[in-house]
PDB file of C-alpha atoms and ligand atoms in Angstrom:
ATOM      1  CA  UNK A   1      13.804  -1.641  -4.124  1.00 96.00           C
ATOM      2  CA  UNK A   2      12.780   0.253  -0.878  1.00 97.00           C
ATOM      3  CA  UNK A   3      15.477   1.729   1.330  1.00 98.00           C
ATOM      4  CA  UNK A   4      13.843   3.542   4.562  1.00 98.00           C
ATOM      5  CA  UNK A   5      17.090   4.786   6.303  1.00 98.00           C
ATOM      6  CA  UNK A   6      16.911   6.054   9.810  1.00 98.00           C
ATOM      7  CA  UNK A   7      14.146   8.266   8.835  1.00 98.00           C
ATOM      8  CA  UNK A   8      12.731  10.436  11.677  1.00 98.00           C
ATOM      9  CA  UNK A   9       9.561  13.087  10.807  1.00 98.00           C
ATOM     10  CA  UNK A  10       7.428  15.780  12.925  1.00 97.00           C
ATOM     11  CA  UNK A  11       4.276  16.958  12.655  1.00 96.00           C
ATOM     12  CA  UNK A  12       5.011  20.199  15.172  1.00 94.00           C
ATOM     13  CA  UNK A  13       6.074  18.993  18.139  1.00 95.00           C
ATOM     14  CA  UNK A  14       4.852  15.794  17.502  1.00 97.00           C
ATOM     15  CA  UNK A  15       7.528  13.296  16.836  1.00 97.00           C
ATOM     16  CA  UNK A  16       5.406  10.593  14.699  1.00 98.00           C
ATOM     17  CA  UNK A  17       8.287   8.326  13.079  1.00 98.00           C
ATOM     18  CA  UNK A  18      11.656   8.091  15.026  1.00 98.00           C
ATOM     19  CA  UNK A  19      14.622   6.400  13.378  1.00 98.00           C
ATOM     20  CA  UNK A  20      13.281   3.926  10.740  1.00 98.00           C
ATOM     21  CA  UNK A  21      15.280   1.695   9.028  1.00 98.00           C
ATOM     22  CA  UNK A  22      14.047  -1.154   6.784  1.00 98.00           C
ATOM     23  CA  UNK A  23      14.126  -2.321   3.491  1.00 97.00           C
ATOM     24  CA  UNK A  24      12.318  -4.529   0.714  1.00 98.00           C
ATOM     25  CA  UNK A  25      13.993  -5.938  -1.803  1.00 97.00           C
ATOM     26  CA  UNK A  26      13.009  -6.599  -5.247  1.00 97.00           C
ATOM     27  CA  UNK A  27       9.922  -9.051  -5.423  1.00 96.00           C
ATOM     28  CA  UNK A  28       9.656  -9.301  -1.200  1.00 97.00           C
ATOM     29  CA  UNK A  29       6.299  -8.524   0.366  1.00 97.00           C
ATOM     30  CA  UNK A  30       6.038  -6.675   3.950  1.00 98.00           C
ATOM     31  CA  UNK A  31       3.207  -6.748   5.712  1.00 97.00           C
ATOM     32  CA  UNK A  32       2.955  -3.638   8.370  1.00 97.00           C
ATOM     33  CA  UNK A  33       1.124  -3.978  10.995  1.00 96.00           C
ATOM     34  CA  UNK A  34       0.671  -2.324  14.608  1.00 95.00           C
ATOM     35  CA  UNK A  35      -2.136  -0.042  16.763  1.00 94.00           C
ATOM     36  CA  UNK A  36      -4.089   2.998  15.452  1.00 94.00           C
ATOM     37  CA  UNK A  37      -1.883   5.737  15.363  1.00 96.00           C
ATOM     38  CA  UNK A  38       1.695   4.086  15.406  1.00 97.00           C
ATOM     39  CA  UNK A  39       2.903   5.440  12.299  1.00 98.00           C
ATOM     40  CA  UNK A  40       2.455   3.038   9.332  1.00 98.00           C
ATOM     41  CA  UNK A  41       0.578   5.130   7.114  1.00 97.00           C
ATOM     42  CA  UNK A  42       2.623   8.390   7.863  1.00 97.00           C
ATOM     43  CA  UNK A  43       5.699   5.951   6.556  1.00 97.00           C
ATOM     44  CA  UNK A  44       3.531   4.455   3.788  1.00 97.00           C
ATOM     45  CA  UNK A  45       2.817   7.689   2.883  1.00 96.00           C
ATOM     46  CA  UNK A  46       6.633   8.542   3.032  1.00 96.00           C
ATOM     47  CA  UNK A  47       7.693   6.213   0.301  1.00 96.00           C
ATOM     48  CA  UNK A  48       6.417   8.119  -2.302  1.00 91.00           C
ATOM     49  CA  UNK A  49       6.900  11.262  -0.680  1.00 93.00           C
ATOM     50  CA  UNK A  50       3.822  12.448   0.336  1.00 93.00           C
ATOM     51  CA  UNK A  51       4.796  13.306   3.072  1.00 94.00           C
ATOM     52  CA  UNK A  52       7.966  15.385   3.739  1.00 94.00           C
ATOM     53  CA  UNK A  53      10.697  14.271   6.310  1.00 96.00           C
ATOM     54  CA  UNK A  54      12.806  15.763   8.699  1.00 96.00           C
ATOM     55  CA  UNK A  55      15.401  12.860   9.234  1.00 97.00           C
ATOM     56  CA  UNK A  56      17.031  10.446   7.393  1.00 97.00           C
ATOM     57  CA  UNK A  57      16.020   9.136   3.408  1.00 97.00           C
ATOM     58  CA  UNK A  58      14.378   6.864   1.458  1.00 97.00           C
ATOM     59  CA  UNK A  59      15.758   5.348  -1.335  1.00 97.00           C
ATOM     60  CA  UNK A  60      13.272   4.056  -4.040  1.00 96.00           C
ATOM     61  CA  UNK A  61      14.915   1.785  -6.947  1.00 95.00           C
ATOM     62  CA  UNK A  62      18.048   4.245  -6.865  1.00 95.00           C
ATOM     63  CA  UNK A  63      16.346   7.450  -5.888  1.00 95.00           C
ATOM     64  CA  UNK A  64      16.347   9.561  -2.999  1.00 96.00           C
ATOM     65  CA  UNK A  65      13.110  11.412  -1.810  1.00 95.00           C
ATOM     66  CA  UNK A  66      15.089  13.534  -0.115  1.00 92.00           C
ATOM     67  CA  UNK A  67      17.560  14.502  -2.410  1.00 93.00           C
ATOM     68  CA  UNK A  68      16.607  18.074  -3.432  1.00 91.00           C
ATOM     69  CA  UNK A  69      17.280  17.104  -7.299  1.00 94.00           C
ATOM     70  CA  UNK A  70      14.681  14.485  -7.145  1.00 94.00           C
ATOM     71  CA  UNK A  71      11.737  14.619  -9.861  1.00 93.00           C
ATOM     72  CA  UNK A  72       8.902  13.508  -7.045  1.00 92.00           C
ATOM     73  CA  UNK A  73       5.976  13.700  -9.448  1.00 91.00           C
ATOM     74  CA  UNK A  74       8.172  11.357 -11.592  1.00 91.00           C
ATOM     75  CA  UNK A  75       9.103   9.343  -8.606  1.00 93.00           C
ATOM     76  CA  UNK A  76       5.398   8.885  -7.695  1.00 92.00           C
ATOM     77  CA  UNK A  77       4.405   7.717 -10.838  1.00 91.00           C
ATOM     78  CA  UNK A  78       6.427   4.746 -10.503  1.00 93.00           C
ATOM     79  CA  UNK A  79       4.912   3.727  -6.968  1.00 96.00           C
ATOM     80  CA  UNK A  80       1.410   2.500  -6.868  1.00 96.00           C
ATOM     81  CA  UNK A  81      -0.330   3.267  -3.700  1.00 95.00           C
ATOM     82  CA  UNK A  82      -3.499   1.884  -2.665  1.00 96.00           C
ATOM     83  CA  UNK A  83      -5.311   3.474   0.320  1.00 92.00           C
ATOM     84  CA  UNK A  84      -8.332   2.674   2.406  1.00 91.00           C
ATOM     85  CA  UNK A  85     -10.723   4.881   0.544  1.00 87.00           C
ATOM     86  CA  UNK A  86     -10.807   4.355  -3.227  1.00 75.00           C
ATOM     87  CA  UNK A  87     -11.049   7.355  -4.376  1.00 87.00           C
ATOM     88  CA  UNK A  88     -11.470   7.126  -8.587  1.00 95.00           C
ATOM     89  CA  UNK A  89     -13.014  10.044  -9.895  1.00 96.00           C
ATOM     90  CA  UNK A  90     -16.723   9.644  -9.621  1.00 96.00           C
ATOM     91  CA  UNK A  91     -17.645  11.625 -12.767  1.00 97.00           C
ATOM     92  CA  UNK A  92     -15.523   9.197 -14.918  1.00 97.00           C
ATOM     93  CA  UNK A  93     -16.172   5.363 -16.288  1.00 98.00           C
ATOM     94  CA  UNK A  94     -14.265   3.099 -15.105  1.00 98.00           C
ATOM     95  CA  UNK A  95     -12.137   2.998 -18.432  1.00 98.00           C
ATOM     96  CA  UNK A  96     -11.606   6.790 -17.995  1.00 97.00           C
ATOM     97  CA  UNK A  97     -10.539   5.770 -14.479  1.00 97.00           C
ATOM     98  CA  UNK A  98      -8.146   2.856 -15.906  1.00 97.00           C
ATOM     99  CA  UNK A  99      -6.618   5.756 -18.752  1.00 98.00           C
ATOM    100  CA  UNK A 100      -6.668   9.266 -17.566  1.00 96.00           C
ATOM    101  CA  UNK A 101      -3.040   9.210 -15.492  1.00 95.00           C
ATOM    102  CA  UNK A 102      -1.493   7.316 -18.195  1.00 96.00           C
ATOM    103  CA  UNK A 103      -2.222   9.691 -20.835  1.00 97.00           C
ATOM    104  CA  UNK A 104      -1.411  12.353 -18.852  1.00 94.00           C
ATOM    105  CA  UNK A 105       1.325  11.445 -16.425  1.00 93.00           C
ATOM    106  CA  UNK A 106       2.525   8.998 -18.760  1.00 94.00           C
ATOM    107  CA  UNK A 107       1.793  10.832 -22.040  1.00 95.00           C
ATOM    108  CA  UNK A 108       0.700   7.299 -23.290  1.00 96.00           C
ATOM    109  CA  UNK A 109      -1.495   7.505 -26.568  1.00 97.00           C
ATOM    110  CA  UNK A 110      -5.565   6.347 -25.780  1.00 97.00           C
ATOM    111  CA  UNK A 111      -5.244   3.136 -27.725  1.00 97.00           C
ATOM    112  CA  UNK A 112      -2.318   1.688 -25.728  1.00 97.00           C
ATOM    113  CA  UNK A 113      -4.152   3.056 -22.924  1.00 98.00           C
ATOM    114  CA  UNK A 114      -7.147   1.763 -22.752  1.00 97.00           C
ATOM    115  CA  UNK A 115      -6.212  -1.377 -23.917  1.00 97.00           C
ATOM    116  CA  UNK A 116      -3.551  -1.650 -20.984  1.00 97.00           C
ATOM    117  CA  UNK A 117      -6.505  -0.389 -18.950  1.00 97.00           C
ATOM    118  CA  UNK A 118      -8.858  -2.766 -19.807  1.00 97.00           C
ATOM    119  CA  UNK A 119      -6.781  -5.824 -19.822  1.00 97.00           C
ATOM    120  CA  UNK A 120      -5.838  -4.829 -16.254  1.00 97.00           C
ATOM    121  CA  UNK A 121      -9.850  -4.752 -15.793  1.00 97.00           C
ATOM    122  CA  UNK A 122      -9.563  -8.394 -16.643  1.00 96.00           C
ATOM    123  CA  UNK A 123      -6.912  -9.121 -14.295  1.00 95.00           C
ATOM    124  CA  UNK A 124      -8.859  -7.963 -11.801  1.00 96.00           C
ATOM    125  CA  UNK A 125     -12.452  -9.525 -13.080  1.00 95.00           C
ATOM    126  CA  UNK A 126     -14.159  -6.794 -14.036  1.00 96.00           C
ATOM    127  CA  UNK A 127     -13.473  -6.401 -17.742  1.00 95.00           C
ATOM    128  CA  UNK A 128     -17.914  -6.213 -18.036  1.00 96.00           C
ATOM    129  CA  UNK A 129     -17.891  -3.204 -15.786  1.00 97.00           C
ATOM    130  CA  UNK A 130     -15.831  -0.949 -17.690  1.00 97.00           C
ATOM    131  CA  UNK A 131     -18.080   1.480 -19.278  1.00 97.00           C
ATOM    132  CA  UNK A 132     -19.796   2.379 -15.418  1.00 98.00           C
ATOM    133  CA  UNK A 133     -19.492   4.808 -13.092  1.00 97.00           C
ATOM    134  CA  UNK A 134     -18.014   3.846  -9.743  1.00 97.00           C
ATOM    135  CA  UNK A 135     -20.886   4.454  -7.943  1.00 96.00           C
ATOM    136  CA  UNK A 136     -22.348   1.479  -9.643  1.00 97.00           C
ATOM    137  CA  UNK A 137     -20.161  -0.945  -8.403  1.00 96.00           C
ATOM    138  CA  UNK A 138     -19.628  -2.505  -4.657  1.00 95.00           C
ATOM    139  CA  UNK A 139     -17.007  -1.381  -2.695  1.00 94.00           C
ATOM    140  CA  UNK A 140     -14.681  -4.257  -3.334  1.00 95.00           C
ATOM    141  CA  UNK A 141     -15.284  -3.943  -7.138  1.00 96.00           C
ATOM    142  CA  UNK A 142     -14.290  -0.164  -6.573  1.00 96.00           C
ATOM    143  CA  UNK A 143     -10.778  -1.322  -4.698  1.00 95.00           C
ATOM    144  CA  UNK A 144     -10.071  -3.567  -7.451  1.00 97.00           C
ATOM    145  CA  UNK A 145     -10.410  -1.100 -10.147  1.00 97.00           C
ATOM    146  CA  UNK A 146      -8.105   1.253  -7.772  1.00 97.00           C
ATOM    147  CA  UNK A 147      -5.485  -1.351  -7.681  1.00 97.00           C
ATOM    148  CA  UNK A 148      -6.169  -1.671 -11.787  1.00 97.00           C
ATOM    149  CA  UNK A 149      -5.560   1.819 -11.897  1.00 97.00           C
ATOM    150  CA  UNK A 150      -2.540   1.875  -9.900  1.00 97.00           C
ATOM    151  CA  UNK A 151      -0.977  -1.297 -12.075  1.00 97.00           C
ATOM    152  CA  UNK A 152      -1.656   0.579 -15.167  1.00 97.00           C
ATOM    153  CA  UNK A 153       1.120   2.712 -14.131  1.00 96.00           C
ATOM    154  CA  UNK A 154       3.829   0.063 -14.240  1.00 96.00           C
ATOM    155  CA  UNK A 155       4.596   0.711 -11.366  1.00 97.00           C
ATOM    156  CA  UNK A 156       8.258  -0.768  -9.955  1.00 96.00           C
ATOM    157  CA  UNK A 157       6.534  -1.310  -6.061  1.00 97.00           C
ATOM    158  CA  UNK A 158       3.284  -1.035  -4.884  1.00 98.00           C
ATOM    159  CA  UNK A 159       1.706   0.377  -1.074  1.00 98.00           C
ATOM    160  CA  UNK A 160      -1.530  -0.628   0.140  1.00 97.00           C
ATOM    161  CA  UNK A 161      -2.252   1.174   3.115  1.00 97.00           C
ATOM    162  CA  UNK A 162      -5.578  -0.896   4.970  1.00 96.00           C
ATOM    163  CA  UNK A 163      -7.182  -1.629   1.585  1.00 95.00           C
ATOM    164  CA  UNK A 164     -10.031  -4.038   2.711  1.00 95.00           C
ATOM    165  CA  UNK A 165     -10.501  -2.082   6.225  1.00 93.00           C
ATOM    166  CA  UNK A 166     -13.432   0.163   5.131  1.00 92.00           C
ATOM    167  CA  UNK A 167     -15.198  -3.019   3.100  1.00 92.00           C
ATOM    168  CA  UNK A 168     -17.907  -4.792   4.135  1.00 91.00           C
ATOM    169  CA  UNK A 169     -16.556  -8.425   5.360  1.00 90.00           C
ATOM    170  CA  UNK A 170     -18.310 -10.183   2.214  1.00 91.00           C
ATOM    171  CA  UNK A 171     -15.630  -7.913  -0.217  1.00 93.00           C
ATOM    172  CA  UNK A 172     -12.496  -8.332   1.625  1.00 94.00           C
ATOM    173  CA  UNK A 173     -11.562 -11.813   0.106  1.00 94.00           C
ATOM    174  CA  UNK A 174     -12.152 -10.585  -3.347  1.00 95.00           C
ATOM    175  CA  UNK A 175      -9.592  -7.640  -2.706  1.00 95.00           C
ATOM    176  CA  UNK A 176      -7.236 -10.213  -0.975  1.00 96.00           C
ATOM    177  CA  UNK A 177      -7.246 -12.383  -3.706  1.00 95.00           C
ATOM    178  CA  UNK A 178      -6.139 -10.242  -6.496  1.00 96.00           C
ATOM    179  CA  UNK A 179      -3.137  -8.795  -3.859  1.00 96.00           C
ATOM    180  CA  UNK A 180      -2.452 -12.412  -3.449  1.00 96.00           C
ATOM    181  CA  UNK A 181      -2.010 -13.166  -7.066  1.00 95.00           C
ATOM    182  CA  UNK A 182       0.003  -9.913  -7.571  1.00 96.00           C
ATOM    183  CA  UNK A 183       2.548 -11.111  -4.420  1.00 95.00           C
ATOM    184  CA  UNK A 184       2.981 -13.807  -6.296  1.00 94.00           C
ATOM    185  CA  UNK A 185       3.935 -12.691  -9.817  1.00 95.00           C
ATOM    186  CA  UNK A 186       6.764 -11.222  -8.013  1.00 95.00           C
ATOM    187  CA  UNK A 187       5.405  -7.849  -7.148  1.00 97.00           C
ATOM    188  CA  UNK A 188       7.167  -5.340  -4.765  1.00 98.00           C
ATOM    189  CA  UNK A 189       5.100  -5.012  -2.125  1.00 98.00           C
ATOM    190  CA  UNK A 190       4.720  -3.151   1.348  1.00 98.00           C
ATOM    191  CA  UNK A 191       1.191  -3.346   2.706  1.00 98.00           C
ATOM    192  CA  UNK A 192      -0.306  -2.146   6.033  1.00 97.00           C
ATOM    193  CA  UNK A 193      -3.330  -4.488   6.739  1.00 96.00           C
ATOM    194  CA  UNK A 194      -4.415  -6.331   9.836  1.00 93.00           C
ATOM    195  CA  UNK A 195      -5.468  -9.353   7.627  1.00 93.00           C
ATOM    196  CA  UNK A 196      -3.299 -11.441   9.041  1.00 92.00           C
ATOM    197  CA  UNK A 197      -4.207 -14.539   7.161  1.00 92.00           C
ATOM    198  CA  UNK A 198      -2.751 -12.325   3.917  1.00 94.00           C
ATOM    199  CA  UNK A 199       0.780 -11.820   5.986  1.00 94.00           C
ATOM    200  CA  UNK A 200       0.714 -16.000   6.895  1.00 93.00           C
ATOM    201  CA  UNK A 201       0.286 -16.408   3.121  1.00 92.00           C
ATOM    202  CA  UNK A 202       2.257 -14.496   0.939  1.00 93.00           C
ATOM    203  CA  UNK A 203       4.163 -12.061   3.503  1.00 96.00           C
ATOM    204  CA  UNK A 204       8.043 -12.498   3.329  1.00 96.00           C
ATOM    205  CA  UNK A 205       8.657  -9.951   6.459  1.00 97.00           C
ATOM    206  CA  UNK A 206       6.344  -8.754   9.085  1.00 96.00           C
ATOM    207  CA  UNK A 207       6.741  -5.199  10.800  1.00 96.00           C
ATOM    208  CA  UNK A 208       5.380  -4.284  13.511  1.00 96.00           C
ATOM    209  CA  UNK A 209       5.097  -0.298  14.836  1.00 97.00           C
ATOM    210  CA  UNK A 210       3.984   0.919  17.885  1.00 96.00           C
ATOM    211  CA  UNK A 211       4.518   5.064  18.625  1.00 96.00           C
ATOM    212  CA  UNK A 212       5.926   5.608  15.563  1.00 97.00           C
ATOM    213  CA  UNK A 213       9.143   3.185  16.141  1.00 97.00           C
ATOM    214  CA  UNK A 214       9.570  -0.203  14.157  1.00 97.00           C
ATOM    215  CA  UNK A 215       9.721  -2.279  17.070  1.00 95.00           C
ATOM    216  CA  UNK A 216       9.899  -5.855  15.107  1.00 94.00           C
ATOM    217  CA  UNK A 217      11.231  -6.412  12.008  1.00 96.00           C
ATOM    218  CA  UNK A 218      11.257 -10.008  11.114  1.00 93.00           C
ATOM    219  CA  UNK A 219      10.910 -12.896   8.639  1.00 94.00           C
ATOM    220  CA  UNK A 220       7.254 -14.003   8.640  1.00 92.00           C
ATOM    221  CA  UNK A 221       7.887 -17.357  10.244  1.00 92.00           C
ATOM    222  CA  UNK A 222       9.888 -15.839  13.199  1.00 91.00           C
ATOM    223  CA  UNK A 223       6.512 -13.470  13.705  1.00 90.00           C
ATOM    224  CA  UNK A 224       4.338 -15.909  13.581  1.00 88.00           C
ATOM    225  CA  UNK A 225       6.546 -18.985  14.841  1.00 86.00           C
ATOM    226  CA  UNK A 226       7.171 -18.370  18.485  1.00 81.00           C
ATOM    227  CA  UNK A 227       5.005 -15.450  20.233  1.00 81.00           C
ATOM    228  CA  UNK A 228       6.964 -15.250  23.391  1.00 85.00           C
ATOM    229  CA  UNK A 229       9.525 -14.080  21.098  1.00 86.00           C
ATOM    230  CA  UNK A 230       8.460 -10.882  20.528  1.00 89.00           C
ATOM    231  CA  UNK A 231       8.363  -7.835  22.244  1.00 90.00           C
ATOM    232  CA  UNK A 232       5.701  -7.150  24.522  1.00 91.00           C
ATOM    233  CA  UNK A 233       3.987  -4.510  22.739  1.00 91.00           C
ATOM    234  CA  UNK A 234       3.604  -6.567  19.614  1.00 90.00           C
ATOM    235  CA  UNK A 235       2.422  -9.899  21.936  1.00 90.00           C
ATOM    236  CA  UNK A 236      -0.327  -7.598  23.347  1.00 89.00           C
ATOM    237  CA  UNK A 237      -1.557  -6.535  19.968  1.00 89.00           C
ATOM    238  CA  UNK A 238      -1.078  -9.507  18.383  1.00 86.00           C
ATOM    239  CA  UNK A 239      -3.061 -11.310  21.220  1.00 84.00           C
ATOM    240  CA  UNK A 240      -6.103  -8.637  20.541  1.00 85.00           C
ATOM    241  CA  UNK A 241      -6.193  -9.426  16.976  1.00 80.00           C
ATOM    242  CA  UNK A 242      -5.422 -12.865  16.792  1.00 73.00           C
ATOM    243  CA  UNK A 243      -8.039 -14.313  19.426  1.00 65.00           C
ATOM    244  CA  UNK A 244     -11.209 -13.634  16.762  1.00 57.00           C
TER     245      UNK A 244
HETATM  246  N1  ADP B 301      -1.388  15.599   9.083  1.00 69.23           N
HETATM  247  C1  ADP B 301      -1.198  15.344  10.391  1.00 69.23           C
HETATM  248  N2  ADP B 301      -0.948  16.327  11.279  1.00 69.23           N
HETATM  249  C2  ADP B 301      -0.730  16.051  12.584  1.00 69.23           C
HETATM  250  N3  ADP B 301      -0.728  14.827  13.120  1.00 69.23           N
HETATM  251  C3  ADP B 301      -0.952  13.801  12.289  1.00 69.23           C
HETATM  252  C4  ADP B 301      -1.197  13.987  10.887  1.00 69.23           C
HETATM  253  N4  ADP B 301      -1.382  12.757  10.316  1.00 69.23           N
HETATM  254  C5  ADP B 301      -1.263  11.861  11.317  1.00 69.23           C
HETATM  255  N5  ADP B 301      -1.014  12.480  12.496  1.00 69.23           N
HETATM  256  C6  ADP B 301      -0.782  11.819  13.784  1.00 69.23           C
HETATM  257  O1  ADP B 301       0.343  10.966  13.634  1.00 69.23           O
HETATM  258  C7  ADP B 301       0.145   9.743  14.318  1.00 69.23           C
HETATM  259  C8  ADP B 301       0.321   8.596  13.362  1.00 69.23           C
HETATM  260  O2  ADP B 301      -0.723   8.616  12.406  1.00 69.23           O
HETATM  261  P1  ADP B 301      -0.853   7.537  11.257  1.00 69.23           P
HETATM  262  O3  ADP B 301       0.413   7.480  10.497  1.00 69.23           O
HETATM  263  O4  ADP B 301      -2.083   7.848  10.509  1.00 69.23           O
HETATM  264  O5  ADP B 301      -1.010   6.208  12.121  1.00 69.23           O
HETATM  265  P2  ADP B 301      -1.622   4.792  11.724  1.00 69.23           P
HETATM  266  O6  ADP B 301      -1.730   4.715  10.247  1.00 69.23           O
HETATM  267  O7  ADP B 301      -0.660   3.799  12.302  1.00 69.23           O
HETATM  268  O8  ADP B 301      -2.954   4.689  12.415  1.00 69.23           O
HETATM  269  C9  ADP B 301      -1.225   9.822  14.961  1.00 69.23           C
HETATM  270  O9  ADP B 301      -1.062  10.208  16.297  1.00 69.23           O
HETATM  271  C10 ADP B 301      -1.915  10.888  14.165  1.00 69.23           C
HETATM  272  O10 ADP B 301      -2.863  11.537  14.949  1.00 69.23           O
HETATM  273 MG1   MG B 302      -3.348   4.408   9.026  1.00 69.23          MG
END
């Protein structure tokens, strides 16, 4: 579903991804991991080209980002993405959140909409929120309805790039468990998140980045399994985040 071939991007000077190469198939989940500043959202962010590269392509269910024919708007609308910051409009309700791209990305009519919209609100266990404003909901409520939002879209893979990281530690389960339940329906996934109990449950493969390289690339029981196993950079950083 994701192809990320040997893909290699600058900012200036500034080499930030060098030679990438992974993919997720249809239905895997990939947790990404690795220190602040190695990468993963610059490549997150790749996938549905946000950002532009220099090197290499990405394939995304048969088409190329970098292929100069390539409807990216259309492309984009197909991959959900899910960043640390919520960011629905704060003006709208949360149905208007749920609707607005789908009528006009998808040109859906505001029936089908909002009734897609609202029984995504259910999925997610909010269905009695819908007529507020964000601002009237918790953070983890908020990251729900952006994940909502982003399913709404039908979208063929979803990216979550540190989704629970700016939460307070009471809303991060809440957020996990609806990602859970999407893993397993059998949704695309590629997620950067340090919750590593989220990887040990529902990850397939584990990557691991460190100065914008993929240094590990591996089934999630070979991550996990045997630490001496891996490289050194990703025993160090594991070490710091698994010891609390
Ligand atoms: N728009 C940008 N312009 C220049 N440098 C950037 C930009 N975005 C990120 N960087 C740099 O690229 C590196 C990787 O950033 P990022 O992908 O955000 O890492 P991570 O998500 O792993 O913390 C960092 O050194 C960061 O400072
Ligand atoms: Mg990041």
């Amino acid at each position: 579903m994701i192809s990320i071939q040997n893909v290699s991007k600058w900012y200036g000077d500034f080499q930030v991804l060098s030679d990438c190469s992974t993919q997720v198939a249809k239905g895997e989940v990939v947790v990404v991991c690795g220190p602040s500043g190695s990468g993963k959202s610059t490549l997150i962010k790749c996938v549905n080209a946000l950002e532009p590269i220099q090197k290499g392509d990405i394939v995304v269910d048969g088409t190329s980002i970098a292929d100069p024919g390539t409807n990216l708007p259309k492309l984009r609308s197909r991959v959900g993405m899910v960043f640390q910051h919520f960011e629905l409009f704060p003006h709208l309700t949360i149905t208007e959140n749920l609707t607005i791209a789908q009528l006009k990305v998808l040109g859906r009519g505001k029936e089908e909409a909002r009734e897609k919209g609202l029984a995504l609100l259910d999925r997610v266990g909010l269905k009695a929120h819908a007529h507020k404003h964000p601002g009237q909901l918790s953070g983890g409520q908020q990251q729900r309805v952006a994940i909502a939002r982003a399913l709404a879209m039908d979208p063929v893979v979803m990216l979550f790039d540190e989704p629970t990281s700016a939460l307070d530690p009471e809303m991060v389960n809440e957020v996990l468990d609806v990602m859970v339940q999407l893993a397993q329906e059998g949704m695309t996934m590629m997620c950067v998140t340090h919750e590593m109990g989220f990887a040990r449950k529902v990850a397939d493969r584990v990557i691991f980045m460190d100065r914008g390289q993929i240094v590990e690339d591996c089934a999630k029981g070979e991550f996990f399994g045997d630490l001496n196993g891996r490289s050194e950079r990703a025993q160090q950083f594991l070490a710091k985040i698994l010891t609390h």
